[in-house]
């Protein structure tokens, strides 16, 4: 039985934010990986709504990509879909070729694609370890490297943005919270933290900004089991001081801000959008 340290007392009821983005990304070109579901989908739509042209990267598609293209065009922005496995170098290069052919350049990369292959540590196969590292870490390296090449080649276009380019890495609270049974995933996100910070440090003089978002528990297919039943949700809420599960739009709102000049002096940092999950909620009553 899980002890809920946040019993329902006189706390206010959770409310979902309703945020309208103005066209703060007008004229910018964005590439979002793993964008046909969950967080990536919400980010791609929000960037499009904020005025950016968007390449929607996907590996599998059930018609969602076409619907997303329609929605983004409805906002007055351009969009294309491109199928590529971000862990495969030739496919990443082909994706960038398509990006440049369609949009001419890139201003915003959202390194979002990610997977889990959970297992008790002593039963974890090399294939489970490698699959997660390949997509979550190597995929982010390959996509970031190609974006940085173009940012440096083109430089700052002041009428578009103060920065030569922005990279947003989708990390996780598990870049700092260890996660038993998910050693491959936590290791990949710890790696993403140093990947992000080291690129940020090296590329800052070129006016390239690199940051991460560290989502907590967001209601998407990747963590279906954690919220699908009332019991699971109740147990999950013991880890979330803000007392609601996150929604993909919570992360999209942060991504739009990080991609915009509103965050021009922000680089090399992780913004945790986690309802306080990283605040050690177990200590909230004194430990
Ligand atoms: P999701 O499963 O809906 O999204 C992951 C996406 O990545 C899918 O669209 C999938 O098709 C795509 N993908 C998988 N392998 C790929 C590959 N090789 N190449 C290109 N795309 C690939 O789950 P999500 O929750 O939206 O996850 C998005 C990101 O957010 C992931 O990096 C995940 O680790 C991170 N994250 C999610 C949560 C959460 O609670 N949902 C929390 C922390 C971090």
Coordinates of C-alpha atoms and ligand atoms in Angstrom, one line a residue:
X1 CA 0.0 0.0 0.0
X2 CA 1.5 3.3 -1.1
X3 CA 1.3 6.1 1.6
X4 CA 0.0 9.3 0.0
X5 CA 1.9 12.1 1.6
X6 CA -0.4 14.6 -0.2
X7 CA -3.8 13.7 1.3
X8 CA -6.7 15.6 -0.2
X9 CA -7.2 18.5 2.3
X10 CA -8.0 22.0 1.3
X11 CA -5.7 22.0 -1.6
X12 CA -7.0 23.8 -4.7
X13 CA -8.2 21.6 -7.6
X14 CA -5.6 21.1 -10.4
X15 CA -6.2 23.3 -13.4
X16 CA -4.9 22.8 -16.9
X17 CA -3.1 25.8 -18.4
X18 CA -4.6 27.5 -21.5
X19 CA -1.8 29.3 -23.2
X20 CA -2.1 31.0 -26.6
X21 CA 1.2 31.5 -28.4
X22 CA 1.5 34.6 -30.5
X23 CA 3.7 34.2 -33.7
X24 CA 6.9 34.5 -31.7
X25 CA 8.7 31.9 -34.0
X26 CA 7.6 33.5 -37.3
X27 CA 10.2 32.8 -40.0
X28 CA 12.0 30.1 -38.1
X29 CA 12.4 26.5 -39.4
X30 CA 12.1 23.7 -36.9
X31 CA 12.8 19.9 -36.9
X32 CA 11.2 17.8 -34.3
X33 CA 12.2 14.1 -33.9
X34 CA 9.8 11.4 -32.8
X35 CA 7.0 13.8 -33.5
X36 CA 4.1 11.6 -34.5
X37 CA 2.9 11.0 -30.9
X38 CA 3.0 12.2 -27.3
X39 CA 5.3 15.1 -26.4
X40 CA 6.9 15.4 -29.8
X41 CA 3.5 15.8 -31.5
X42 CA 2.5 18.5 -29.0
X43 CA 5.8 20.3 -29.5
X44 CA 5.6 20.2 -33.3
X45 CA 2.0 21.6 -33.3
X46 CA 2.9 24.3 -30.8
X47 CA 6.0 25.4 -32.8
X48 CA 3.8 25.5 -35.9
X49 CA 1.1 27.5 -34.1
X50 CA 3.9 29.9 -32.9
X51 CA 4.7 30.5 -36.6
X52 CA 7.6 28.1 -37.3
X53 CA 7.8 25.8 -40.4
X54 CA 8.1 22.3 -39.1
X55 CA 9.6 19.0 -40.3
X56 CA 7.8 16.2 -38.4
X57 CA 10.1 13.3 -38.1
X58 CA 8.6 9.9 -37.4
X59 CA 9.3 6.1 -37.6
X60 CA 5.8 4.9 -37.5
X61 CA 2.6 6.7 -38.7
X62 CA -1.0 5.8 -38.6
X63 CA -2.2 8.9 -40.5
X64 CA -1.3 11.2 -37.6
X65 CA 1.4 13.0 -39.6
X66 CA -1.0 14.0 -42.4
X67 CA -3.4 15.3 -39.8
X68 CA -0.6 17.3 -38.1
X69 CA 0.5 18.8 -41.4
X70 CA -3.1 19.9 -42.0
X71 CA -3.3 21.4 -38.5
X72 CA 0.0 23.3 -38.9
X73 CA -1.0 24.6 -42.3
X74 CA -4.2 25.8 -40.7
X75 CA -2.0 28.0 -38.4
X76 CA -0.5 29.6 -41.6
X77 CA 2.8 27.7 -41.2
X78 CA 4.4 25.1 -43.4
X79 CA 5.0 21.5 -42.5
X80 CA 6.3 18.2 -44.0
X81 CA 6.7 14.7 -42.6
X82 CA 9.9 12.6 -42.9
X83 CA 10.4 9.0 -41.9
X84 CA 13.8 8.4 -40.4
X85 CA 15.3 6.3 -37.6
X86 CA 17.4 8.9 -35.7
X87 CA 19.9 6.3 -34.6
X88 CA 20.9 5.6 -38.2
X89 CA 23.4 8.1 -39.6
X90 CA 22.4 7.8 -43.3
X91 CA 18.8 8.3 -42.4
X92 CA 19.6 11.4 -40.3
X93 CA 21.6 12.8 -43.2
X94 CA 18.7 12.1 -45.6
X95 CA 16.3 13.9 -43.2
X96 CA 18.5 17.0 -43.1
X97 CA 18.7 16.9 -46.9
X98 CA 14.9 16.9 -47.0
X99 CA 14.8 19.7 -44.4
X100 CA 17.2 22.0 -46.5
X101 CA 15.5 21.2 -49.7
X102 CA 12.1 22.2 -48.4
X103 CA 12.9 25.0 -45.9
X104 CA 16.5 26.0 -46.9
X105 CA 17.9 25.9 -43.4
X106 CA 17.2 25.0 -39.8
X107 CA 16.8 27.4 -36.7
X108 CA 15.4 25.0 -34.1
X109 CA 16.1 21.3 -33.4
X110 CA 14.0 19.5 -30.9
X111 CA 15.7 16.2 -30.1
X112 CA 12.7 14.4 -28.8
X113 CA 12.7 10.8 -30.0
X114 CA 13.1 8.3 -27.2
X115 CA 12.3 4.7 -26.1
X116 CA 12.3 2.5 -23.0
X117 CA 13.3 -1.2 -22.9
X118 CA 12.8 -1.9 -19.2
X119 CA 14.3 -4.8 -17.4
X120 CA 15.7 -5.8 -14.0
X121 CA 19.4 -4.9 -14.3
X122 CA 20.8 -8.4 -14.0
X123 CA 18.5 -9.6 -16.7
X124 CA 19.0 -6.7 -19.1
X125 CA 20.2 -7.9 -22.5
X126 CA 22.9 -6.1 -24.5
X127 CA 20.2 -5.5 -27.1
X128 CA 17.9 -3.8 -24.6
X129 CA 20.8 -1.6 -23.4
X130 CA 22.0 -0.8 -26.9
X131 CA 18.6 0.0 -28.4
X132 CA 18.0 2.7 -25.7
X133 CA 21.5 4.2 -26.0
X134 CA 21.2 4.2 -29.8
X135 CA 17.9 6.1 -30.0
X136 CA 18.1 8.3 -26.8
X137 CA 21.7 9.3 -26.9
X138 CA 23.3 8.5 -30.2
X139 CA 20.2 9.8 -32.0
X140 CA 20.5 13.1 -30.2
X141 CA 24.2 13.3 -31.0
X142 CA 23.6 12.7 -34.8
X143 CA 20.8 15.2 -35.1
X144 CA 22.5 17.9 -33.0
X145 CA 25.8 17.5 -35.0
X146 CA 24.0 18.1 -38.3
X147 CA 22.1 21.1 -36.9
X148 CA 25.2 22.7 -35.5
X149 CA 27.0 22.4 -38.9
X150 CA 24.2 24.4 -40.5
X151 CA 23.9 26.9 -37.6
X152 CA 27.7 27.7 -37.9
X153 CA 27.6 27.8 -41.7
X154 CA 24.7 30.3 -41.8
X155 CA 25.3 32.3 -38.6
X156 CA 22.9 34.7 -37.0
X157 CA 20.1 36.2 -39.1
X158 CA 19.0 39.0 -36.9
X159 CA 15.6 39.4 -38.6
X160 CA 14.8 35.8 -37.6
X161 CA 16.5 35.3 -34.2
X162 CA 19.2 36.7 -32.0
X163 CA 20.8 33.2 -31.9
X164 CA 22.3 31.3 -34.8
X165 CA 20.3 28.3 -33.7
X166 CA 18.6 26.6 -30.8
X167 CA 18.7 22.9 -29.8
X168 CA 16.3 21.5 -27.3
X169 CA 17.1 18.1 -25.9
X170 CA 14.2 16.1 -24.4
X171 CA 15.8 14.7 -21.3
X172 CA 13.9 13.5 -18.2
X173 CA 13.8 13.8 -14.5
X174 CA 15.9 10.6 -14.7
X175 CA 18.9 12.6 -15.8
X176 CA 19.2 13.2 -12.0
X177 CA 16.8 10.7 -10.4
X178 CA 18.3 7.2 -10.5
X179 CA 15.7 4.6 -11.8
X180 CA 16.0 1.0 -10.9
X181 CA 14.6 -1.4 -13.5
X182 CA 15.4 1.3 -16.1
X183 CA 19.2 1.5 -15.9
X184 CA 19.5 1.8 -19.7
X185 CA 17.0 4.7 -19.8
X186 CA 18.4 6.6 -16.8
X187 CA 22.0 6.2 -18.2
X188 CA 20.9 7.5 -21.6
X189 CA 19.3 10.6 -20.0
X190 CA 22.3 11.2 -17.8
X191 CA 24.3 11.1 -21.0
X192 CA 21.9 13.6 -22.7
X193 CA 22.6 16.0 -19.8
X194 CA 26.4 16.0 -20.5
X195 CA 25.8 16.0 -24.3
X196 CA 23.6 19.1 -23.9
X197 CA 26.0 20.9 -21.5
X198 CA 29.1 20.1 -23.5
X199 CA 27.7 21.2 -26.8
X200 CA 26.3 24.4 -25.1
X201 CA 29.7 25.2 -23.7
X202 CA 31.5 24.7 -27.0
X203 CA 29.0 26.4 -29.2
X204 CA 27.9 29.4 -27.1
X205 CA 30.4 31.8 -28.7
X206 CA 28.8 31.0 -32.1
X207 CA 25.5 32.1 -30.5
X208 CA 24.1 28.6 -30.6
X209 CA 21.9 27.8 -27.6
X210 CA 21.5 24.3 -26.3
X211 CA 19.1 23.4 -23.4
X212 CA 17.1 20.4 -22.2
X213 CA 13.7 19.9 -20.9
X214 CA 13.3 17.4 -18.1
X215 CA 9.7 16.2 -18.1
X216 CA 8.3 14.4 -15.0
X217 CA 5.4 12.1 -15.5
X218 CA 3.6 13.2 -18.7
X219 CA 0.5 11.3 -20.0
X220 CA 1.8 9.7 -23.2
X221 CA 2.1 6.1 -24.6
X222 CA 5.7 5.7 -23.3
X223 CA 4.5 5.5 -19.6
X224 CA 0.9 4.1 -20.2
X225 CA 1.1 1.7 -17.3
X226 CA 1.9 4.5 -14.8
X227 CA -1.4 6.3 -15.3
X228 CA -3.8 3.9 -17.0
X229 CA -5.6 2.6 -13.9
X230 CA -6.9 4.7 -10.9
X231 CA -4.5 2.7 -8.6
X232 CA -1.5 3.4 -10.8
X233 CA -2.4 7.1 -11.0
X234 CA -2.9 7.4 -7.2
X235 CA 0.5 5.8 -6.7
X236 CA 2.1 8.1 -9.3
X237 CA 0.6 11.2 -7.5
X238 CA 2.6 10.4 -4.4
X239 CA 5.6 11.4 -6.4
X240 CA 4.2 14.7 -7.8
X241 CA 3.9 17.6 -5.3
X242 CA 1.8 19.6 -7.8
X243 CA -0.8 16.8 -7.6
X244 CA -1.6 16.3 -11.3
X245 CA 0.0 14.3 -14.1
X246 CA 1.6 16.4 -16.8
X247 CA 0.2 16.7 -20.3
X248 CA 2.2 17.0 -23.5
X249 CA 1.2 20.7 -23.8
X250 CA 3.0 21.4 -20.5
X251 CA 6.3 20.4 -22.3
X252 CA 5.3 22.1 -25.6
X253 CA 4.9 25.5 -23.7
X254 CA 8.5 25.2 -22.4
X255 CA 9.8 24.2 -25.8
X256 CA 8.2 27.3 -27.5
X257 CA 9.8 29.5 -24.9
X258 CA 13.2 27.9 -25.2
X259 CA 13.1 28.1 -29.0
X260 CA 12.2 31.8 -28.9
X261 CA 14.3 34.9 -28.2
X262 CA 12.5 35.3 -24.8
X263 CA 15.1 32.8 -23.6
X264 CA 18.0 34.3 -25.4
X265 CA 20.3 34.4 -22.4
X266 CA 19.5 30.8 -21.4
X267 CA 21.9 28.1 -22.5
X268 CA 23.3 24.9 -21.0
X269 CA 20.5 24.3 -18.6
X270 CA 17.8 21.7 -18.0
X271 CA 14.3 23.1 -17.2
X272 CA 12.5 20.5 -15.2
X273 CA 8.8 20.5 -16.1
X274 CA 7.8 17.9 -13.5
X275 CA 5.2 19.3 -11.0
X276 CA 8.0 19.2 -8.4
X277 CA 9.0 15.5 -8.9
X278 CA 12.7 16.5 -8.5
X279 CA 11.9 18.1 -5.1
X280 CA 12.3 14.8 -3.1
X281 CA 8.5 14.7 -2.2
X282 CA 9.2 11.9 0.3
X283 CA 10.8 14.6 2.6
X284 CA 7.8 17.0 2.4
X285 CA 6.6 16.0 5.9
X286 CA 10.1 16.1 7.4
X287 CA 11.4 12.8 6.2
Ligands
LIG1 P1 6.2 8.5 -27.1 O1 6.4 7.1 -27.1 O2 4.8 9.0 -27.5 O3 7.2 9.3 -28.1 C1 8.4 8.8 -28.5 C2 8.5 9.0 -30.0 O4 9.8 8.7 -30.4 C3 7.5 8.1 -30.7 O5 6.8 8.9 -31.6 C4 8.4 7.1 -31.4 O6 7.8 6.7 -32.7 C5 9.6 7.9 -31.6 N1 10.8 7.1 -31.9 C6 11.2 6.0 -31.3 N2 12.3 5.5 -31.8 C7 12.6 6.4 -32.8 C8 13.7 6.4 -33.7 N3 14.6 5.4 -33.7 N4 13.8 7.4 -34.6 C9 12.8 8.4 -34.6 N5 11.8 8.4 -33.7 C10 11.7 7.4 -32.9 O7 6.5 9.0 -25.7 P2 6.8 10.5 -25.1 O8 6.5 10.5 -23.7 O9 6.1 11.5 -26.0 O10 8.4 10.6 -25.2 C11 9.0 11.7 -25.9 C12 10.3 12.0 -25.2 O11 10.0 12.5 -23.9 C13 11.3 10.8 -25.0 O12 12.6 11.2 -25.2 C14 11.1 10.4 -23.6 O13 12.2 9.8 -23.0 C15 10.8 11.8 -23.0 N6 10.2 11.8 -21.6 C16 8.9 11.4 -21.5 C17 8.3 11.4 -20.2 C18 6.9 11.0 -20.0 O14 6.4 11.0 -18.9 N7 6.1 10.8 -21.0 C19 9.0 11.8 -19.1 C20 10.4 12.1 -19.3 C21 10.9 12.2 -20.6

